[in-house]
Every structure is written in structure tokens, then in C-alpha cells.
Amino acid sequence: LPMAVDLGTTVRGERGGDRVVLRSDDEPSPASVALDGTVDDDGPAWAAYVAGVVAELQPRTGLTGQVSTRLPIGAGLSSSASLELAVALALGAGDDAPALARMAQRAEQQASGVPCGIMDQLTVAAGMEGHALLIDCHDLSIEPVPVPDSVDVVVVHSGLPRTLAGSAYAERRRECEAAEAVIGPLRLAAPGDERAIRDPVLRRRARHVISENARVRETAIALEHGATDALGPLMAASHASLRDDFEVSVEEVDALVARLAGTDGVHGARMTGGGFGGCVVAITRPGALREGQLVPGSAWIVRASAGARLLS
């Protein structure tokens, strides 16, 4: 149940030439990529994501331009997916959200070497202002869920950066696939089905996925009915499951979740992103958490935004 946020990445440039050359506001070295997706060896690390998109799209002409972003890097807020979609649109990709998302997912997998899912890319591609997206990642169907004006969504950085490639993401995916080999698709499993799995680690992984799917549906219903009091227990259970059954949290994130959840006016908090660092998301009464009350530059009140789009 993600949402696109009003922090994003912008690519401005002119089409032409035989390379994609993008400079960042934050780094001196440009990303320079040939039209076959070959990247210069001395380029910045983020050039790999540009190269992944170029390799997928195979554009006939290049692009010279500038990249700027308001998203924190390595915070679990899908900065790489944001970059991928911005580059794709700047290179003339179509606006079909599922097709864009599949392309960007392949680009991410090529760039990171991690078998990532499609949620981040689809959220960026299909974001809807004022709504979260209830996504079925099996068939890519999307149901918009209104985010009520009676809550703030606040993202707070734990201070511990994360990278997808350096996490145990691929291991968790293999474990879920192994669990599915025993009980079938986890998306169709009912609570308790995981008891048929003998391996205790695989059983915990399956229990997390099955219970989290149920919590996602319950949260969507709560948001639709404005039942904000229901969000706290759901978010607490979600974080506990991520911590204990899926084992993707860390002490710094756990401590931040506990501190936020214990703050007056906060309905609930949980980690966000792939885990092993990054950010926590809190749902609060309006104004309960102000950016100035938290670590400057490390907390953002975000709003559900429209997704990737051409600005002109």
C-alpha cells in the first residue's frame, strides 16, 4: 500500500547526439552512457541506473542534461526508481504505467544485481495525488485508496543509510520462493498455512508475508473509512513482523519506531523501504510532528502525489 510522494527527481535536457550525458547537482562527474547502455568506467555510481534504462529503451538519439532530486539517497524512499522513471520519460518512453514499471524494474535489476520487485517503479509510474495505491504485484492491478486530510504522513531518517545491493533482499526472496514450493503462492495463503513448513526460518518468512498481506488490506479499509485509530496497531504489528519474522530491521530503526510511536499524536510508525537502515514512516494527527522538532534535513512531511510525468 505505497504512495508516490511530493519529493522527486527531475531530468532537464536536450535530445540529440550519440550519448546520454547527465550531470547531477550533487556530484562533479557526469553519467555518460552510450546508446547501447555501455557506461563510462569513471562515472558516478548512479550512472548504472541511467545505463540500465538506456539499455532497455535503446533510444535512437541521446540526451544532454541535468539531474536534480529532493529525495534523500540511500534512505529507502525509492530514489533509484525515481531516477529511472525520470530518465525514461526524458528519453521519450511512453506513459503506460505498467509497461514503464516493468522496464524500470529490469533496469534496476541490471544496475543493482538484485532481483527486486516492481512495487517502487509501479508506484512512481502510477502515483495518484491524494491517494495511496493498493497494488497486486501479481497482475499489477491498482486500487486507489484515499489518504484522509485528517492525518500527516511523516518520514524520518534513522541516520543509517541503506543500499538494496548490500542487503539480504535476494536471500529473503529465495526464502519466500522456497516457502512457496511447500505451500503454494503466499499471496493466496491463509493465516496458519505456514505451519505446514517444517523449516523454522522459512516458516517465519511465510508468516510475515501472509500476515502482512492481511494487514495491508485492513489498512486500506481503515483509510477508506477514516478509521485512523486502527492504523497504530496495524503499523506496530507490521514493524514487529518485519523485525522478528522477516528480520530486515536494525536496532537504530527499532529505536526510532519506538520513540515515534510513543509520541503524543502519532497513530503509528514502522520501517519503510527494503530494510537494514533507511527511514521510518509515521502516521500522525496534523501537526503532531513538525520537521523542525526532528533532526533538520532528516524528516519530511510528505503528501500523496501524482507519479512520474512530463513537465513540458
CSV table of C-alpha atoms in Angstrom, one decimal:
chain,number,residue,atom,x,y,z
A,1,LEU,CA,0.0,0.0,0.0
A,2,PRO,CA,2.6,2.6,-1.1
A,3,MET,CA,2.1,6.1,-2.3
A,4,ALA,CA,4.1,8.4,-4.5
A,5,VAL,CA,5.3,11.4,-2.5
A,6,ASP,CA,5.9,15.1,-3.3
A,7,LEU,CA,9.7,14.7,-3.2
A,8,GLY,CA,11.0,13.7,-6.6
A,9,THR,CA,13.7,13.7,-9.3
A,10,THR,CA,13.8,15.9,-12.3
A,11,VAL,CA,15.7,15.5,-15.5
A,12,ARG,CA,16.0,18.5,-17.8
A,13,GLY,CA,17.9,18.4,-21.1
A,14,GLU,CA,18.0,18.5,-24.9
A,15,ARG,CA,17.7,15.5,-27.1
A,16,GLY,CA,20.5,14.8,-29.7
A,17,GLY,CA,23.9,13.3,-30.1
A,18,ASP,CA,25.0,9.7,-29.6
A,19,ARG,CA,25.2,9.5,-25.8
A,20,VAL,CA,23.1,10.2,-22.7
A,21,VAL,CA,25.1,12.6,-20.6
A,22,LEU,CA,23.6,13.7,-17.4
A,23,ARG,CA,25.1,15.9,-14.7
A,24,SER,CA,23.9,15.9,-11.1
A,25,ASP,CA,23.6,18.9,-8.8
A,26,ASP,CA,25.3,16.9,-6.1
A,27,GLU,CA,28.3,15.3,-8.0
A,28,PRO,CA,31.0,16.7,-10.2
A,29,SER,CA,31.4,13.7,-12.6
A,30,PRO,CA,28.6,13.2,-15.2
A,31,ALA,CA,26.9,10.0,-16.1
A,32,SER,CA,27.9,9.3,-19.7
A,33,VAL,CA,26.2,6.4,-21.4
A,34,ALA,CA,26.4,5.1,-24.9
A,35,LEU,CA,23.1,4.4,-26.7
A,36,ASP,CA,23.6,0.6,-26.3
A,37,GLY,CA,23.7,1.1,-22.5
A,38,THR,CA,27.5,1.0,-22.1
A,39,VAL,CA,28.6,3.3,-19.3
A,40,ASP,CA,32.0,5.0,-18.8
A,41,ASP,CA,34.0,3.3,-16.1
A,42,ASP,CA,34.9,6.6,-14.4
A,43,GLY,CA,31.3,7.8,-14.0
A,44,PRO,CA,29.4,8.1,-10.7
A,45,ALA,CA,27.7,5.1,-9.2
A,46,TRP,CA,24.2,6.3,-10.1
A,47,ALA,CA,25.2,6.1,-13.8
A,48,ALA,CA,24.5,2.4,-13.6
A,49,TYR,CA,20.7,3.2,-13.2
A,50,VAL,CA,20.8,5.5,-16.2
A,51,ALA,CA,22.6,2.8,-18.2
A,52,GLY,CA,20.0,0.3,-17.3
A,53,VAL,CA,17.2,2.5,-18.6
A,54,VAL,CA,19.2,3.3,-21.8
A,55,ALA,CA,19.9,-0.4,-22.4
A,56,GLU,CA,16.2,-1.2,-22.0
A,57,LEU,CA,14.9,1.7,-24.2
A,58,GLN,CA,17.6,1.7,-26.9
A,59,PRO,CA,16.9,5.3,-27.9
A,60,ARG,CA,17.9,6.5,-31.4
A,61,THR,CA,19.2,9.8,-30.1
A,62,GLY,CA,21.0,10.8,-27.0
A,63,LEU,CA,20.3,13.4,-24.3
A,64,THR,CA,22.4,16.0,-22.6
A,65,GLY,CA,21.1,17.5,-19.4
A,66,GLN,CA,20.9,17.9,-15.7
A,67,VAL,CA,19.5,15.7,-12.8
A,68,SER,CA,18.2,17.2,-9.6
A,69,THR,CA,16.4,15.5,-6.7
A,70,ARG,CA,14.7,16.3,-3.5
A,71,LEU,CA,14.7,12.7,-2.4
A,72,PRO,CA,17.3,11.6,0.2
A,73,ILE,CA,19.7,9.0,-1.4
A,74,GLY,CA,20.0,5.6,0.3
A,75,ALA,CA,17.1,6.2,2.6
A,76,GLY,CA,14.7,3.5,1.3
A,77,LEU,CA,12.5,6.1,-0.4
A,78,SER,CA,12.9,4.7,-3.9
A,79,SER,CA,15.4,7.3,-5.2
A,80,SER,CA,16.6,4.8,-7.8
A,81,ALA,CA,13.1,4.1,-9.2
A,82,SER,CA,12.5,7.9,-9.3
A,83,LEU,CA,15.7,8.4,-11.3
A,84,GLU,CA,14.8,5.5,-13.7
A,85,LEU,CA,11.4,6.8,-14.5
A,86,ALA,CA,12.6,10.4,-14.9
A,87,VAL,CA,15.3,9.3,-17.4
A,88,ALA,CA,12.9,7.1,-19.2
A,89,LEU,CA,10.4,9.9,-19.8
A,90,ALA,CA,13.1,12.3,-20.8
A,91,LEU,CA,14.2,9.8,-23.4
A,92,GLY,CA,10.7,9.6,-24.9
A,93,ALA,CA,9.3,6.5,-23.2
A,94,GLY,CA,5.5,6.1,-23.4
A,95,ASP,CA,3.3,6.8,-20.4
A,96,ASP,CA,1.8,3.3,-19.9
A,97,ALA,CA,2.4,2.9,-16.2
A,98,PRO,CA,2.7,-1.0,-16.1
A,99,ALA,CA,5.0,-1.0,-19.1
A,100,LEU,CA,7.1,1.8,-17.7
A,101,ALA,CA,7.3,0.0,-14.4
A,102,ARG,CA,8.4,-3.3,-15.9
A,103,MET,CA,11.1,-1.6,-17.9
A,104,ALA,CA,12.4,0.3,-14.9
A,105,GLN,CA,12.3,-2.9,-12.8
A,106,ARG,CA,14.6,-4.6,-15.4
A,107,ALA,CA,16.8,-1.6,-15.4
A,108,GLU,CA,17.1,-1.7,-11.6
A,109,GLN,CA,17.9,-5.4,-11.6
A,110,GLN,CA,20.6,-4.8,-14.2
A,111,ALA,CA,22.1,-1.9,-12.3
A,112,SER,CA,22.0,-3.4,-8.8
A,113,GLY,CA,22.3,-7.1,-9.5
A,114,VAL,CA,19.4,-7.6,-7.0
A,115,PRO,CA,16.2,-9.4,-8.1
A,116,CYS,CA,14.0,-6.5,-6.9
A,117,GLY,CA,10.2,-6.4,-7.2
A,118,ILE,CA,8.1,-3.9,-9.1
A,119,MET,CA,6.4,-2.0,-6.3
A,120,ASP,CA,8.7,1.0,-6.3
A,121,GLN,CA,8.7,1.5,-10.0
A,122,LEU,CA,4.9,1.0,-10.3
A,123,THR,CA,4.2,3.4,-7.5
A,124,VAL,CA,6.4,6.1,-9.2
A,125,ALA,CA,4.8,5.4,-12.6
A,126,ALA,CA,1.2,5.3,-11.4
A,127,GLY,CA,1.1,7.6,-8.4
A,128,MET,CA,-2.2,9.5,-7.8
A,129,GLU,CA,-2.5,12.7,-5.9
A,130,GLY,CA,-4.2,12.3,-2.6
A,131,HIS,CA,-4.2,8.5,-2.8
A,132,ALA,CA,-2.1,5.5,-1.8
A,133,LEU,CA,-2.1,2.6,-4.2
A,134,LEU,CA,-3.4,-0.9,-3.2
A,135,ILE,CA,-1.2,-2.9,-5.6
A,136,ASP,CA,-1.5,-6.6,-6.5
A,137,CYS,CA,2.1,-7.2,-7.7
A,138,HIS,CA,1.0,-10.5,-9.4
A,139,ASP,CA,-1.2,-8.9,-12.0
A,140,LEU,CA,-0.3,-5.2,-11.4
A,141,SER,CA,-3.8,-4.2,-10.7
A,142,ILE,CA,-4.1,-1.0,-8.7
A,143,GLU,CA,-6.9,0.3,-6.5
A,144,PRO,CA,-6.6,3.9,-5.4
A,145,VAL,CA,-7.1,4.4,-1.6
A,146,PRO,CA,-7.7,8.0,-0.4
A,147,VAL,CA,-5.3,9.3,2.3
A,148,PRO,CA,-7.5,11.4,4.6
A,149,ASP,CA,-6.7,15.0,5.3
A,150,SER,CA,-7.0,14.2,9.0
A,151,VAL,CA,-3.5,12.6,9.0
A,152,ASP,CA,0.0,13.7,8.3
A,153,VAL,CA,2.5,11.2,6.7
A,154,VAL,CA,5.9,11.9,8.2
A,155,VAL,CA,9.1,10.2,7.0
A,156,VAL,CA,12.1,10.3,9.4
A,157,HIS,CA,15.6,9.1,8.6
A,158,SER,CA,17.2,6.7,11.1
A,159,GLY,CA,20.6,8.1,10.3
A,160,LEU,CA,21.7,4.7,9.0
A,161,PRO,CA,22.0,4.6,5.2
A,162,ARG,CA,21.0,1.5,3.3
A,163,THR,CA,21.6,0.0,-0.1
A,164,LEU,CA,19.5,-2.6,-1.8
A,165,ALA,CA,22.5,-4.4,-3.2
A,166,GLY,CA,24.1,-4.6,0.2
A,167,SER,CA,21.1,-6.0,2.0
A,168,ALA,CA,19.8,-9.5,2.3
A,169,TYR,CA,17.0,-8.8,-0.2
A,170,ALA,CA,17.9,-11.6,-2.6
A,171,GLU,CA,18.2,-14.0,0.3
A,172,ARG,CA,14.7,-13.1,1.5
A,173,ARG,CA,13.3,-13.6,-2.0
A,174,ARG,CA,14.9,-17.0,-2.2
A,175,GLU,CA,13.4,-18.0,1.2
A,176,CYS,CA,9.9,-16.9,0.1
A,177,GLU,CA,10.2,-18.9,-3.1
A,178,ALA,CA,11.3,-21.9,-1.0
A,179,ALA,CA,8.3,-21.4,1.2
A,180,GLU,CA,6.0,-21.3,-1.8
A,181,ALA,CA,7.4,-24.5,-3.0
A,182,VAL,CA,5.9,-26.1,0.1
A,183,ILE,CA,2.5,-24.3,0.4
A,184,GLY,CA,1.9,-22.6,-2.9
A,185,PRO,CA,1.7,-18.9,-3.6
A,186,LEU,CA,2.0,-16.9,-0.4
A,187,ARG,CA,-0.4,-14.2,-1.9
A,188,LEU,CA,-3.1,-16.8,-1.8
A,189,ALA,CA,-2.2,-18.5,1.5
A,190,ALA,CA,-4.4,-18.1,4.6
A,191,PRO,CA,-3.1,-17.4,8.2
A,192,GLY,CA,-1.9,-20.7,9.6
A,193,ASP,CA,-1.0,-22.3,6.2
A,194,GLU,CA,2.7,-21.6,7.1
A,195,ARG,CA,2.5,-24.3,9.8
A,196,ALA,CA,3.0,-26.9,7.1
A,197,ILE,CA,6.5,-25.6,6.5
A,198,ARG,CA,9.0,-27.6,8.6
A,199,ASP,CA,12.0,-25.3,8.3
A,200,PRO,CA,11.5,-22.6,11.1
A,201,VAL,CA,13.2,-19.8,9.1
A,202,LEU,CA,11.1,-20.4,6.0
A,203,ARG,CA,8.0,-20.7,8.3
A,204,ARG,CA,8.7,-17.2,9.8
A,205,ARG,CA,9.3,-15.7,6.3
A,206,ALA,CA,6.0,-17.1,5.1
A,207,ARG,CA,4.2,-16.0,8.2
A,208,HIS,CA,5.4,-12.4,7.7
A,209,VAL,CA,4.2,-12.3,4.1
A,210,ILE,CA,0.8,-13.9,4.8
A,211,SER,CA,0.1,-11.6,7.8
A,212,GLU,CA,1.4,-8.5,6.1
A,213,ASN,CA,-0.9,-9.0,3.1
A,214,ALA,CA,-3.8,-9.2,5.6
A,215,ARG,CA,-2.6,-6.0,7.3
A,216,VAL,CA,-2.3,-4.2,4.0
A,217,ARG,CA,-6.0,-5.0,3.2
A,218,GLU,CA,-7.1,-3.9,6.7
A,219,THR,CA,-5.1,-0.7,6.4
A,220,ALA,CA,-6.8,0.1,3.1
A,221,ILE,CA,-10.2,-0.4,4.6
A,222,ALA,CA,-9.3,1.8,7.6
A,223,LEU,CA,-8.1,4.6,5.4
A,224,GLU,CA,-11.2,4.4,3.2
A,225,HIS,CA,-13.4,4.8,6.3
A,226,GLY,CA,-11.2,7.4,8.0
A,227,ALA,CA,-10.6,5.0,10.9
A,228,THR,CA,-7.2,6.4,11.9
A,229,ASP,CA,-7.3,4.9,15.3
A,230,ALA,CA,-6.9,1.5,13.7
A,231,LEU,CA,-3.7,2.4,12.0
A,232,GLY,CA,-1.5,2.3,15.1
A,233,PRO,CA,-1.9,-1.4,16.0
A,234,LEU,CA,-1.6,-2.4,12.3
A,235,MET,CA,1.6,-0.4,11.9
A,236,ALA,CA,3.0,-1.8,15.2
A,237,ALA,CA,2.2,-5.4,14.2
A,238,SER,CA,3.7,-4.7,10.7
A,239,HIS,CA,7.0,-3.5,12.2
A,240,ALA,CA,7.2,-6.3,14.7
A,241,SER,CA,6.7,-8.8,11.9
A,242,LEU,CA,9.4,-7.1,9.7
A,243,ARG,CA,11.7,-7.2,12.7
A,244,ASP,CA,11.1,-10.7,14.1
A,245,ASP,CA,9.7,-12.9,11.2
A,246,PHE,CA,11.3,-11.2,8.2
A,247,GLU,CA,14.4,-10.0,10.1
A,248,VAL,CA,15.1,-6.9,8.0
A,249,SER,CA,15.2,-4.2,10.7
A,250,VAL,CA,18.1,-3.0,12.8
A,251,GLU,CA,18.4,-1.5,16.3
A,252,GLU,CA,18.6,2.1,15.2
A,253,VAL,CA,15.3,1.7,13.2
A,254,ASP,CA,13.6,-0.2,16.0
A,255,ALA,CA,14.5,2.6,18.5
A,256,LEU,CA,13.2,5.3,16.2
A,257,VAL,CA,10.0,3.4,15.6
A,258,ALA,CA,9.5,3.0,19.4
A,259,ARG,CA,10.3,6.7,20.0
A,260,LEU,CA,7.9,7.9,17.3
A,261,ALA,CA,5.1,5.5,18.3
A,262,GLY,CA,5.3,6.8,21.9
A,263,THR,CA,4.9,10.4,20.8
A,264,ASP,CA,1.6,12.2,21.5
A,265,GLY,CA,-0.4,12.5,18.4
A,266,VAL,CA,1.3,9.7,16.5
A,267,HIS,CA,-1.1,7.0,15.4
A,268,GLY,CA,1.7,4.5,14.5
A,269,ALA,CA,5.1,4.0,12.9
A,270,ARG,CA,7.0,1.4,11.1
A,271,MET,CA,10.1,1.0,8.9
A,272,THR,CA,9.8,1.8,5.2
A,273,GLY,CA,11.8,0.5,2.3
A,274,GLY,CA,13.7,-2.7,2.0
A,275,GLY,CA,15.1,-2.7,5.5
A,276,PHE,CA,18.6,-2.7,7.1
A,277,GLY,CA,18.5,1.0,7.7
A,278,GLY,CA,16.9,4.0,6.0
A,279,CYS,CA,13.7,5.6,7.0
A,280,VAL,CA,10.7,5.2,9.3
A,281,VAL,CA,7.2,6.3,8.3
A,282,ALA,CA,4.8,7.7,10.9
A,283,ILE,CA,1.0,8.4,10.6
A,284,THR,CA,0.1,11.3,12.9
A,285,ARG,CA,-2.5,13.8,13.7
A,286,PRO,CA,-1.9,17.0,11.6
A,287,GLY,CA,1.0,18.9,13.1
A,288,ALA,CA,1.8,16.3,15.7
A,289,LEU,CA,5.4,16.0,14.3
A,290,ARG,CA,7.0,19.1,12.8
A,291,GLU,CA,10.1,18.9,10.7
A,292,GLY,CA,11.8,21.5,12.9
A,293,GLN,CA,11.1,19.3,16.0
A,294,LEU,CA,13.1,16.5,14.5
A,295,VAL,CA,16.6,16.3,13.1
A,296,PRO,CA,16.9,19.1,10.5
A,297,GLY,CA,17.2,17.7,6.9
A,298,SER,CA,16.3,14.2,8.1
A,299,ALA,CA,12.5,14.4,8.4
A,300,TRP,CA,9.9,15.2,5.8
A,301,ILE,CA,6.1,15.7,6.0
A,302,VAL,CA,5.1,14.1,2.6
A,303,ARG,CA,1.9,14.1,0.7
A,304,ALA,CA,0.5,11.6,-1.8
A,305,SER,CA,1.4,12.9,-5.2
A,306,ALA,CA,0.9,12.3,-8.8
A,307,GLY,CA,3.5,10.0,-10.3
A,308,ALA,CA,6.2,10.4,-13.0
A,309,ARG,CA,5.2,12.9,-15.7
A,310,LEU,CA,6.5,15.3,-18.3
A,311,LEU,CA,6.7,18.8,-17.1
A,312,SER,CA,6.6,20.4,-20.6
